[in-house]
Structures are given as C-alpha cells and as structure tokens.
XYZ file of C-alpha atoms in Angstrom:
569
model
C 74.843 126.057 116.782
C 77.170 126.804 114.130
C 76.153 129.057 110.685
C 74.337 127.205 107.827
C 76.692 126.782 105.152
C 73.617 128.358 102.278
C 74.607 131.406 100.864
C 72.016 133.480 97.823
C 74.982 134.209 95.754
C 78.774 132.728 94.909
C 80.154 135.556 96.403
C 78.602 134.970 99.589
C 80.050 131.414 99.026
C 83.238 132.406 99.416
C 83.234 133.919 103.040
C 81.528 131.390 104.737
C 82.219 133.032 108.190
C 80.965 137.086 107.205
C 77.302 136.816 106.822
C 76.220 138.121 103.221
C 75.900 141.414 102.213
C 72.265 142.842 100.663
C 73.232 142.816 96.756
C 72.442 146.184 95.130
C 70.971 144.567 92.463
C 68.900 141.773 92.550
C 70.361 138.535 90.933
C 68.715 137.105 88.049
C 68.881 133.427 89.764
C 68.714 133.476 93.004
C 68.680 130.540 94.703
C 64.853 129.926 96.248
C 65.086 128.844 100.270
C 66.157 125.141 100.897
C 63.394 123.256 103.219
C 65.145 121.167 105.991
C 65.712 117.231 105.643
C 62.170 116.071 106.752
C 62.830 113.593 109.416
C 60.644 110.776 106.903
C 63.362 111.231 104.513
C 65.844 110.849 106.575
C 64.711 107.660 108.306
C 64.673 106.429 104.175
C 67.955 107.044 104.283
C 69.154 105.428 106.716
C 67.111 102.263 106.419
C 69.051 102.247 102.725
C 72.188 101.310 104.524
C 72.940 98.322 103.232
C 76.977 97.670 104.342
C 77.553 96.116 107.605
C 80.570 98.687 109.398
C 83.076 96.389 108.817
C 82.338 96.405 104.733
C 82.148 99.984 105.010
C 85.316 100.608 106.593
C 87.271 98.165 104.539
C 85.403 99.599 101.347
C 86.443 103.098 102.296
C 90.133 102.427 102.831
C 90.552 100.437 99.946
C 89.106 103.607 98.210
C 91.254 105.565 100.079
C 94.424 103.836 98.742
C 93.322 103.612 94.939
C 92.532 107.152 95.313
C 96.428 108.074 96.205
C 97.810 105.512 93.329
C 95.693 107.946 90.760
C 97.129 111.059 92.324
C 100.630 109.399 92.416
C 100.238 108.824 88.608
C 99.517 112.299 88.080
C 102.460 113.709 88.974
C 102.309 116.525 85.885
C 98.927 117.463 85.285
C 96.722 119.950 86.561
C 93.762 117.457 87.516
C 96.465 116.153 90.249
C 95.990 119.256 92.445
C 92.469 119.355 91.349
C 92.172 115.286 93.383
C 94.291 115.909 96.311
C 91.637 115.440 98.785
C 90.593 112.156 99.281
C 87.761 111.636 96.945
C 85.786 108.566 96.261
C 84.240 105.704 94.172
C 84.150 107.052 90.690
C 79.959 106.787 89.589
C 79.819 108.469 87.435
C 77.044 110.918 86.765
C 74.884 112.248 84.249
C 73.956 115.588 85.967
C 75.015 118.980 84.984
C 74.877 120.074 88.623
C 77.437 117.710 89.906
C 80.276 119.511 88.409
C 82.144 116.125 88.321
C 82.956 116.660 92.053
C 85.211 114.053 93.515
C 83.258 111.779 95.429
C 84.349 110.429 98.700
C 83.530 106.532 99.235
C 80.243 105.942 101.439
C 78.375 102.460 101.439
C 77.546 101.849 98.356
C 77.233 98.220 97.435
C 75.505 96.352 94.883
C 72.842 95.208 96.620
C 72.229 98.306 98.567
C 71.189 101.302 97.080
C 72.962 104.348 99.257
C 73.831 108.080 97.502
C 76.431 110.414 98.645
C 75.496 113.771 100.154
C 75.126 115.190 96.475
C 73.179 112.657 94.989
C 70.304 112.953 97.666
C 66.853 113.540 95.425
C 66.257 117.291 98.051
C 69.982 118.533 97.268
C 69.472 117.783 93.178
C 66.753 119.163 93.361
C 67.442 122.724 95.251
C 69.814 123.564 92.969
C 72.263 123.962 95.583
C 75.574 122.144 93.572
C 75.312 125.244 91.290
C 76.183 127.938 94.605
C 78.752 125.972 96.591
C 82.275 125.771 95.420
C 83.647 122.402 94.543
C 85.755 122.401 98.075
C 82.389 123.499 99.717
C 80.648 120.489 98.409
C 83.806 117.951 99.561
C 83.571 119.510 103.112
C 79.339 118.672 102.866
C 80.781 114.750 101.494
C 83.016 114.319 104.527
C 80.640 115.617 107.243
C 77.973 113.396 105.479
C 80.361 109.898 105.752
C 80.940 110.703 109.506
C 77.214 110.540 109.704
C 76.506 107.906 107.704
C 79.183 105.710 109.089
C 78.101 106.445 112.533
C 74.694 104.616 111.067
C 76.486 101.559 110.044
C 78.804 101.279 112.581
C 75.318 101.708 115.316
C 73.636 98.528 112.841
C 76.851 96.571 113.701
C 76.538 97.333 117.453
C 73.103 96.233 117.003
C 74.132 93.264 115.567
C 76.294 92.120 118.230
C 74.159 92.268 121.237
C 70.955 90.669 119.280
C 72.437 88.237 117.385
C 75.350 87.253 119.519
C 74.961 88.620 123.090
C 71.523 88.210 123.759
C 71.071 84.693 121.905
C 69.488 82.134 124.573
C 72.093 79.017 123.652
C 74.911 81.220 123.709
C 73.675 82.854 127.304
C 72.947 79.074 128.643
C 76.699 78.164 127.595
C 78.461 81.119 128.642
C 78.681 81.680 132.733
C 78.050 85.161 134.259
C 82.035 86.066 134.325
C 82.729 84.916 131.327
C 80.187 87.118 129.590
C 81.064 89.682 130.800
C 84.599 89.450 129.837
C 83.899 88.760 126.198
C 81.112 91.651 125.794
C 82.116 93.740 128.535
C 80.240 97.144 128.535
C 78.741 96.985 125.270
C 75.710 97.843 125.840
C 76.773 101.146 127.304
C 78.953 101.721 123.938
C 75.572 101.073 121.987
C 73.514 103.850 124.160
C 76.704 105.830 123.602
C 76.666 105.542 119.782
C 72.970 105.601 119.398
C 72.827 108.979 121.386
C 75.520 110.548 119.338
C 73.466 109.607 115.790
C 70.439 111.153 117.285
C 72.095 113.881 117.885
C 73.057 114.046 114.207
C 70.416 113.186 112.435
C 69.160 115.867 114.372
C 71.630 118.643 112.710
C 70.753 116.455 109.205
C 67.510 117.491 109.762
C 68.135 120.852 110.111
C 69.291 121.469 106.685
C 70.235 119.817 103.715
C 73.344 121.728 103.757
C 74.763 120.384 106.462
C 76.351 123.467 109.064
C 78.789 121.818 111.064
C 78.964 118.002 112.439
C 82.466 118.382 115.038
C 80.622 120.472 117.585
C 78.740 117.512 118.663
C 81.828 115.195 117.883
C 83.355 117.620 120.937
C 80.578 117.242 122.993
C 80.376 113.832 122.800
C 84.093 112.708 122.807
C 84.180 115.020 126.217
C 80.831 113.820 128.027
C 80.193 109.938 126.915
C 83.515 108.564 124.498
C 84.717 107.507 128.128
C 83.023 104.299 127.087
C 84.991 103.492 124.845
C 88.751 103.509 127.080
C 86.583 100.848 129.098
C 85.928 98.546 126.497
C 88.967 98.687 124.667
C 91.080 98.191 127.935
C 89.434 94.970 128.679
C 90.810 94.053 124.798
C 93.643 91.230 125.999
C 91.365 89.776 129.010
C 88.755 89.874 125.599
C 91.026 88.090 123.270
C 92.033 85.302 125.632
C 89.010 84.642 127.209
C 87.303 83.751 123.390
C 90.372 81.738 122.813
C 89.901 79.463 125.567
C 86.835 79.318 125.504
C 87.351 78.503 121.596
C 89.261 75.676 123.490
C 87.422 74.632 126.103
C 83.763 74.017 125.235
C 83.038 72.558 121.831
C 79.491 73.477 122.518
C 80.305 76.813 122.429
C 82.556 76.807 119.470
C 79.419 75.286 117.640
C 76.894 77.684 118.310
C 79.197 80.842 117.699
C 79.700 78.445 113.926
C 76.047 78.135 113.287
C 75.850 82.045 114.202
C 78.202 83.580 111.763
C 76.487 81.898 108.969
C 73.116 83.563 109.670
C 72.652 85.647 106.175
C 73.022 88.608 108.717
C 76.659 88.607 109.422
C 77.491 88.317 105.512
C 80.384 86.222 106.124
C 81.721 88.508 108.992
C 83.290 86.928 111.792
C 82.119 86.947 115.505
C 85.578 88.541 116.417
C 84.961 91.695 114.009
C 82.383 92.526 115.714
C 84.128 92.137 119.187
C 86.761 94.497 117.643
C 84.217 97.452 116.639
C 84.446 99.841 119.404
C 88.288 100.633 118.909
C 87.671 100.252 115.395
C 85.135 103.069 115.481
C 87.199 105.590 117.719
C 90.420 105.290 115.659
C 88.380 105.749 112.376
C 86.318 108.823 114.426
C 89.576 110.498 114.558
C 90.320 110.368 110.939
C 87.418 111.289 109.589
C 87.495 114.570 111.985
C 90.818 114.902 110.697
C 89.272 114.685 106.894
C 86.934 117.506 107.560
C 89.590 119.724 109.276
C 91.588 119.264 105.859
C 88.234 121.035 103.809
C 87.705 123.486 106.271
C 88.754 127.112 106.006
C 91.753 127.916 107.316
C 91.421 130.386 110.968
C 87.874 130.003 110.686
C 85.209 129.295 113.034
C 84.814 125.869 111.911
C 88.455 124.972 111.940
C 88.544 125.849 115.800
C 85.828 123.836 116.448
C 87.320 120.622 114.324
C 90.720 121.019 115.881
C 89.171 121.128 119.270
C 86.889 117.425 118.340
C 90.381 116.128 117.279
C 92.405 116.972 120.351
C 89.299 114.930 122.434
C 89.138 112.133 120.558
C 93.108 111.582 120.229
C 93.152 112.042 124.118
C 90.189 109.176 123.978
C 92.287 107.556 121.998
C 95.479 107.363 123.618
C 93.911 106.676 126.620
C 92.443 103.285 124.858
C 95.845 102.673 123.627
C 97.070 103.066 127.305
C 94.845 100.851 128.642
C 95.642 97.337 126.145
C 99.495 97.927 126.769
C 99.036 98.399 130.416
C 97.152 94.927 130.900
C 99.726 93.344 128.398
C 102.497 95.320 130.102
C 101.723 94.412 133.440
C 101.853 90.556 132.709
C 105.104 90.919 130.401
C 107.305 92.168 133.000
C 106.013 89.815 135.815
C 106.702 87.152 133.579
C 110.494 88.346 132.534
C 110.945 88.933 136.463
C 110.301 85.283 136.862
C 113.170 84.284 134.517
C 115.949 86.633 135.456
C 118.598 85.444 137.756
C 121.044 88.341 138.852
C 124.994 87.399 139.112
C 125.621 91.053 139.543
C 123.334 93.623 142.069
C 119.463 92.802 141.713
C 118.198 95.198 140.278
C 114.136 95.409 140.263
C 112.519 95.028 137.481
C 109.069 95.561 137.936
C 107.458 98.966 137.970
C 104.649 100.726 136.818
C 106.559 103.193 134.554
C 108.799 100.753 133.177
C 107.729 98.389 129.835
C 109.820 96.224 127.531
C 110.873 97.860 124.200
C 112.570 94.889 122.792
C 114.312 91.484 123.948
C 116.567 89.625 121.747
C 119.484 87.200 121.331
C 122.911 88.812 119.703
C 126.414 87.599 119.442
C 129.081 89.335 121.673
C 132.543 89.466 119.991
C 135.405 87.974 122.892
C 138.541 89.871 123.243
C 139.543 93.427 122.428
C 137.177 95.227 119.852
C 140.675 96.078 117.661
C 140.935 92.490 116.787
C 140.347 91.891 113.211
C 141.496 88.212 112.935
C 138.463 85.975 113.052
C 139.113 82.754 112.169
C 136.439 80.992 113.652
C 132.948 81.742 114.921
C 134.145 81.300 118.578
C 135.100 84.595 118.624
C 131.070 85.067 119.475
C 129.459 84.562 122.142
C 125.890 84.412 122.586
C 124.141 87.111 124.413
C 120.398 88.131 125.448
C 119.345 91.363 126.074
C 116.189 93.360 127.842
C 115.533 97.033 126.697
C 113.047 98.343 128.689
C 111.903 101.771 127.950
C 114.547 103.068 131.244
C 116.890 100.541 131.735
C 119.061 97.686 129.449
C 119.639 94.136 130.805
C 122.683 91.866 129.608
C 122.133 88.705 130.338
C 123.597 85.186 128.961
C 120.558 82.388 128.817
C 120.923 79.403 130.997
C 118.897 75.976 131.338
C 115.457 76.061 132.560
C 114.256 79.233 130.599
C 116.433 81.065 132.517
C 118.816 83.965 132.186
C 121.708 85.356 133.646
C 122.223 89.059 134.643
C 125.680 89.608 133.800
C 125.728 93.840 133.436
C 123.079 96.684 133.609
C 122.715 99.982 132.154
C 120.085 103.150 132.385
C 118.748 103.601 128.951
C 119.634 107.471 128.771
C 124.121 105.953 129.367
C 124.104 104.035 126.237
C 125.487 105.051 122.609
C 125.828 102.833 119.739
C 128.146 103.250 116.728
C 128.004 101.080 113.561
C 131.200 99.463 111.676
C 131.099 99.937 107.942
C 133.456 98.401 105.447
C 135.270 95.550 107.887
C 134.572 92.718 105.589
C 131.531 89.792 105.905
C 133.226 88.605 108.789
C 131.812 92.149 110.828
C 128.771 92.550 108.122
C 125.632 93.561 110.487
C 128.332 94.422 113.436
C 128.272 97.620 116.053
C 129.203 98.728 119.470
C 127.585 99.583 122.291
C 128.726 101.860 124.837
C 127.675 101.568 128.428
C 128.683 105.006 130.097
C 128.445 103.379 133.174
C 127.144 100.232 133.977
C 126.266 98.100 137.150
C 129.874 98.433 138.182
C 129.824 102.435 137.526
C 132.303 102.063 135.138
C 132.282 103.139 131.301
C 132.274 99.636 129.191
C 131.810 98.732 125.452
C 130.504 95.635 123.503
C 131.043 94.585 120.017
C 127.472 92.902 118.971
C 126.842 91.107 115.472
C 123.079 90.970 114.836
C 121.720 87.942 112.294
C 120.581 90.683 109.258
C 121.050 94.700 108.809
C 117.767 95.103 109.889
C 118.072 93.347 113.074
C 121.270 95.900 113.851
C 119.042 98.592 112.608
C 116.592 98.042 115.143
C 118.578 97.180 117.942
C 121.023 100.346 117.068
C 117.393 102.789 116.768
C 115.964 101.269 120.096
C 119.415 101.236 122.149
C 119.859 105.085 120.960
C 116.341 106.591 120.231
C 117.857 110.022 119.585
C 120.574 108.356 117.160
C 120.126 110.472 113.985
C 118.076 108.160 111.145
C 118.460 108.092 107.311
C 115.466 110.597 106.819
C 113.960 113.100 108.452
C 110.757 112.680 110.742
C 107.369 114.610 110.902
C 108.969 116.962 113.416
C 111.428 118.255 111.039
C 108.896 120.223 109.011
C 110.790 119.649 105.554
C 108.601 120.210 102.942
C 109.215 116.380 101.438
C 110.058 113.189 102.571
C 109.976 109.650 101.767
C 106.714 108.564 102.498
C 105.083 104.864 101.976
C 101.521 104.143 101.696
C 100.108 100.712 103.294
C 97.860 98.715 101.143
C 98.373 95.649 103.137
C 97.044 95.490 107.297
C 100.237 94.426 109.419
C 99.929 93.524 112.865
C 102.859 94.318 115.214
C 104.977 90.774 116.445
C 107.819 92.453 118.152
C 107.461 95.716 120.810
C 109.301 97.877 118.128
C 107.298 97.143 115.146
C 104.524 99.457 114.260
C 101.345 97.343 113.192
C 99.502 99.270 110.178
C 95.691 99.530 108.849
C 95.045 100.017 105.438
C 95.268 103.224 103.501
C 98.111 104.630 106.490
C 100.377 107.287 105.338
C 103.920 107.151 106.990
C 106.767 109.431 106.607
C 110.085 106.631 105.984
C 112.984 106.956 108.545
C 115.121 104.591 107.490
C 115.380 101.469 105.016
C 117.388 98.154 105.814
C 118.607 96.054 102.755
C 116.545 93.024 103.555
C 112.760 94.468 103.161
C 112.023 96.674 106.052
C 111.193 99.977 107.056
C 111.397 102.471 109.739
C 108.585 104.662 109.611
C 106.400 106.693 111.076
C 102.861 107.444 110.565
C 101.267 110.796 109.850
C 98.449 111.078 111.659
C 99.507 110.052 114.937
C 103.145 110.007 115.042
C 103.399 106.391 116.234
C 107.125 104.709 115.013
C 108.013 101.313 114.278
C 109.141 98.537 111.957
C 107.112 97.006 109.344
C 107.664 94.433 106.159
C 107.913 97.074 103.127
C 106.248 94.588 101.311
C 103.683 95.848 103.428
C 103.543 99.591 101.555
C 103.576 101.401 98.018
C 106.198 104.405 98.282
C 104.401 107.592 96.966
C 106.632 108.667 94.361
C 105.358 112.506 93.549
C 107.131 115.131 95.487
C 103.476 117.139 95.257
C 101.266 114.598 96.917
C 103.901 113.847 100.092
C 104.534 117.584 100.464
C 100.116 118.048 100.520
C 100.394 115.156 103.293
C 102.662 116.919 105.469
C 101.132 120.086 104.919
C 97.755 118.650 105.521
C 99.453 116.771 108.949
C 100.686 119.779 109.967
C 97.580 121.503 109.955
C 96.293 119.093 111.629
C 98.618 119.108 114.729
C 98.825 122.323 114.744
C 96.957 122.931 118.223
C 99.536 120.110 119.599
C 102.425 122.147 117.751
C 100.889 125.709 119.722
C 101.109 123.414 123.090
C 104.163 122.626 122.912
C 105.589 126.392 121.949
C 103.425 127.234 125.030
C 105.055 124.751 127.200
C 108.559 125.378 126.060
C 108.217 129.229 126.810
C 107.206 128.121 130.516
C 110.122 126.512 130.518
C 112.902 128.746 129.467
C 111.298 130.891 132.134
C-alpha cells in the first residue's frame, strides 16, 4: 500500500516520498491525527450522487474546455500559470481553509447535492487544507473524481441491466441471440466495475487524505479490464443489431420508447447506455493521465501512475482493435466483390491489410508537360483503393463495378504538388508509381474537387511526406494546437472523430475549413471540420500541453530508446 499523503508540518509536505523528520522543537499547531473515512460516511456519499455517468462526463468536459478558454485569455498574468491544471466549476467558497484552490468538476448538479474532495464536512474539519500545498490538494481532487466517477459510471451500469436488460416485455420481445448481441457481457463489465469501487472505497476509507488510487487502477486494468476488449469488440454486431431491430419489430421500438421516459433515464437515450463501457475505459485513461500530471516528478507515485496508464492504453488499443477488425473484415470482403482485374489479380483480402481511403479523382490524358487545357476532356475519371500496403487504380464500370487498370505497394509511391499553374491545375499533383503492376516506374497527374481533398489524398498516398507543422514526435516546445468543443464522428477512414475537450497538436490546414491534426493524448491522426475546434492561441498553455504529454509518454518514449539500441546492435 502506498504512503499516506498526511504530513505534521509544511515541511514534511514538501517531500512526500522521505518520511518526516522529528522537529527539534515542537510546533505551536500541529496538526491533531486525522480519523479514517468511516465507512457510514462514505456510503452518504455516495448515495449523494445525483448525475447519471453520461451527465457527468459531458459536465466534466464541458468544464474541461471552459477551463482552457480562461487560461487562453490569460496569456499575461501570473494567475495563468497559477490555473494550468485542469481545475473545475468555480463555487465559490466562503472558507478560509480552501485557499481558493482550483476545483476540478465532479457531479454537482442542481438537484443533487455532491462536494469535491475539499468540501467533505471530515476534511474541513481536520484542518488538513491548511498543511497540504495547493498542488497537493489538486492531486487529492483528481484521485477523488476517478472515484467518484467510477460511482456514477457503476449507477449507469446498474441502470442498464435493471431497467433495460432485465425488463420482462423487453426479454419476451427480444430472442436469446439477439440479446445477447445487444447486451453482450454486461453483466460481467458490472461485477468488473463494482469490484474495482469496492476496492476503492476501501482505500477512501482508509484516510481522508487519500494515499494513492493507480495501484489498484494497475491491478485491475491487468487482472479484470479484459472485459471490457469483449464488449467493445462486439460494438458494430451491437450497433446493427439495435438498428434492425429498430426496423423490424415495432413492438420493440415501443417498449424501448416507453422506457427512456421513465424519470430514471433523465432524458438519456437507450443507446448511451449501450455505449458506456468504451466510454468508461477511454475516460479511465485520462483521468490516470490527470493524476500523473499532479504527481511528483521520479517519485514513487509517478511510477506507479505511469505503469496504470501503460495497462489501460494497452486495454485500450486492444478495444480499438477489436471494432476495426469486425468493420475491417466486412469492408474488404465487400470491395473484393466489386473489383474486376484487367491487369494481374492481385488479392485483396488479408488479415493485415485495411482500407485507408477510397475515392474518385480526375486523371489528366496526355503528357504531364501539357499546359493547354481547353476543355475538361483532358480528365478522365479515376477511382482509387489505398489500403494501408497496397494502392489500387481502377476506372468504375456499370453494375457497381470497377476496373483494375494498375497497382502499386504503398511504400513505391511519392506525390508532388503543382503550385502556381493557374485555376485550370488549382487542387492538381502527381503521383509517382516506382513500379507498378508492370514493374515499371509510371506517373499520374490527378486533380482532386477542393485543396483539402488533394491534401488528404497527397498525406495518405505519402504518410512520411513532410506536413505544414510539426507533430508530437518532434518535441518542439510549441505548436499549433486546436481544442475541440464540438464531438465529431469520423465519415471517411482518414478522418479522426473527436470527443469534447480533445487537445490536438495541428499538422496542416487546407483553405476550405479543415484540419490535419493529431491528438495529444494518444497520438491518433486524422481530418476533422475546424469548425469543429477553438485554436489555443497562448504560446504558454500549448507548450504546458506538450510538456504535460510528454511526461506522460514518457515510459513509451524509454521503450522505444530501448528498442532502438537493440537494434543498432
């Protein structure tokens, strides 16, 4: 079990990780011993949660993102450094012991009553907000909203199997099969969560001042999270089994109606519930990663948070894996089925190969030196499949077909963009085949219908192709960066789909609203609508993102120095 954070004197406050020295003096005020949580209080607590996980989540984003807009606009001031930690909802408070800490967003509503970690009756009381250091006291905030949240997110859970799963109509409608597709292993993700809060509660009880909460975030990512890549992978089979059955049986449709409006589900649909588990894991990560930011740097605690962060990314990635495999799987099957080879077949199906993008361009006839285009014959209509290994040129043909006219490995193509030729060769570039189906070098000159659209194609047909800015990887100091206060989901293989409150680092910008980027905490590129974002304007808050990212990573970062020394041996 890891050190209680107390300490008898500031200076002992400091050095959380040396145990305190005897004072040679006595001090005037010291701080009398702190009696653990009493499992009755506790139990208060918790019944106080008022927010359904859903509200909670949204309510903590949305916090998250007018948090960032006040540090933005504090790009000269001393109180900017002071908020650079995510804080919260701004109660204030009448209290001399608060210190007029930033707050971090829990579930307060106003019809439930629910107090952050320092406005609990036992820590106002204890005197303990006059001992720990304003950056102790955020660190005791975020380990308090993992717990909490865990709470809400477990009445959620709840919610789903007893008011939806187990209902009698809804079990006389639904057959076996199709239950099981739509709620899959829920139940074990329930005994799962509810495990992990006892376990929690457990350290709450301990001690007001909470020691540590990402030791049992390891233990429990590595022994029972596996839950979790099982119900997430069944996600598409999910989604399309509620649709038809949406479709298919009115009766069903009705009762799932009359459900939602039970007072319970405060307006919440039946499908954000459905959508919890990955929900949960994604947001699990990023609160980890909001504690590692508090901790002290090469201390015990760190290890242990960057350790709970490496588990749950690998948890999820693994869920991540699993819905593009399913959809994966079916994509290419279904492309397979449309392609009609002129040239060598080539197969297309494998289980390492997945589309990146598909798309109609126009293919300039004749020699790419000829300027004179009078007409728009000069075009030609192509269609082409990028899969993550191989390119496809094809020309479409009746029937939903398509004709393979030329192929290409990925890793043989280069792409080069004409500037200044005139509107007739606006959004025009050429690819470069180094050798194609015939083994010879060959070159195409493509127009795309907008900049973006070259943009894309260009980034996807040459992934190493240098961008506009710099990525995470770079380790500059600065970089454009975009926050997104609007949730985007992804309608094309290379667009990135975004939650609320992400940070990304911006790649590159295309003159008709959108945006390469990448996203902080995960690395993940794509395209999105910039009307999706706010850029972050001061230099000082996107150089504490990075900084804070890096930190973050950096157990990926010491990986991949170990695995590049193996190498060059």
């Amino acid at each position: 079990m890891m050190p209680c954070l107390l300490r008898e004197s500031p200076a002992a406050a400091e050095s959380p990780e040396r145990p305190a020295e005897p004072e040679p003096e006595p001090e005037p005020e010291a701080l009398q011993p702190i009696q653990p949580l009493t499992a009755e209080s506790w139990k208060s607590l918790i019944e106080q949660i008022g927010l359904l996980y859903q509200e909670y989540r949204d309510k903590s984003t949305r916090q998250e993102i007018e948090t960032r807009r006040l540090q933005d606009s504090q790009t000269d001031t001393e109180e900017c450094s002071a908020s650079e930690e995510t804080p919260s909802e701004a109660e204030p408070t009448n209290t001399v012991e608060s210190k007029a800490v930033p707050q971090i967003s829990l579930l307060r509503n106003s019809t439930s009553r629910f107090n952050l970690w320092q406005d609990l009756p036992e820590i106002r009381s204890s005197g303990v907000l006059n001992i720990l250091q304003p950056d102790e006291i955020k660190l005791q905030e975020s380990m308090f909203e993992l717990v909490t949240s865990e709470a809400s997110y477990y009445k959620s859970l709840n919610l789903l199997v007893s008011h939806f799963m187990e209902n009698e109509r809804l079990k006389k409608i639904l057959h076996q099969s199709e239950a099981h597709i739509l709620f899959s292993n829920v139940l074990d993700v329930m005994a799962v969560s509810e495990r992990f809060l006892l376990d929690l509660e457990q350290r709450v009880e301990e001690n007001i001042v909470i020691s540590d909460v990402c030791d049992i975030v390891y233990q429990h990512t590595v022994n029972h999270f596996s839950v979790y890549v099982t119900y997430v992978s069944n996600q598409t089979y999910q989604e399309r089994a509620y649709k038809q059955l949406l479709q298919d049986k009115p009766n069903f449709r009705e009762v799932i109606s009359q459900l939602e409006l039970d007072p319970k589900c405060k307006g919440l649909s039946f499908s954000s519930f459905l959508i919890l588990p990955f929900q949960r894991i994604t947001r699990l990560k990023l609160l980890v990663q909001n504690i590692l930011k508090k901790v002290e740097e090469k201390s015990e605690k760190e290890a242990t948070a960057l350790e709970a962060h490496k588990e749950l990314e690998t948890v999820v990635k693994a869920c991540n894996e699993g819905v593009r495999k399913m959809s994966r799987t079916e994509q290419m099957i279904s492309i397979q089925k449309k392609l009609e080879f002129k040239i060598k077949s080539v197969p297309i199906i494998s289980h390492s190969r997945w589309l990146l993008k598909q798309g109609e361009l126009q293919q300039m006839n004749g020699p790419k030196t000829s300027r004179t285009l009078r007409t728009k014959k000069l075009f030609r209509e192509i269609y082409l499949f990028l899969f993550n290994d191989l390119l496809v040129i094809c020309r479409q043909i009746p029937g939903d077909k398509y004709q393979v006219f030329d192929s290409a490995p990925r890793g043989l193509l280069r792409v080069e963009e004409l500037e200044d030729q005139g509107q007739s060769l606006a959004n025009v570039f050429i690819l470069r085949l180094l050798e194609n189906a015939d083994d010879r070098e060959v070159s195409y000159m493509l127009k795309a219908s907008s900049q973006s659209e070259m943009k894309r194609w260009m980034i996807s047909l040459a992934p190493n192709r240098r961008t506009k800015f710099v990525s995470f990887t770079s380790r500059l100091v600065d970089c454009p960066q975009i926050q997104c206060v609007h949730p985007y989901v992804a309608q094309q293989p290379d667009e990135l789909s975004l939650e609320l409150a992400d940070v990304l680092n911006i790649l590159d910008k295309a003159d008709d609203g959108w945006i390469f980027g990448e996203r902080l905490h995960d690395q993940e590129r794509g395209w999105f609508p910039s009307s999706m974002g706010e850029e972050i304007l001061s230099p000082k808050i996107r150089s504490q993102n990075l900084k804070e990212c890096f930190r973050v990573h950096k157990s990926d970062d010491s990986q991949r120095r170990k695995l590049g020394s193996r190498n060059r041996q």
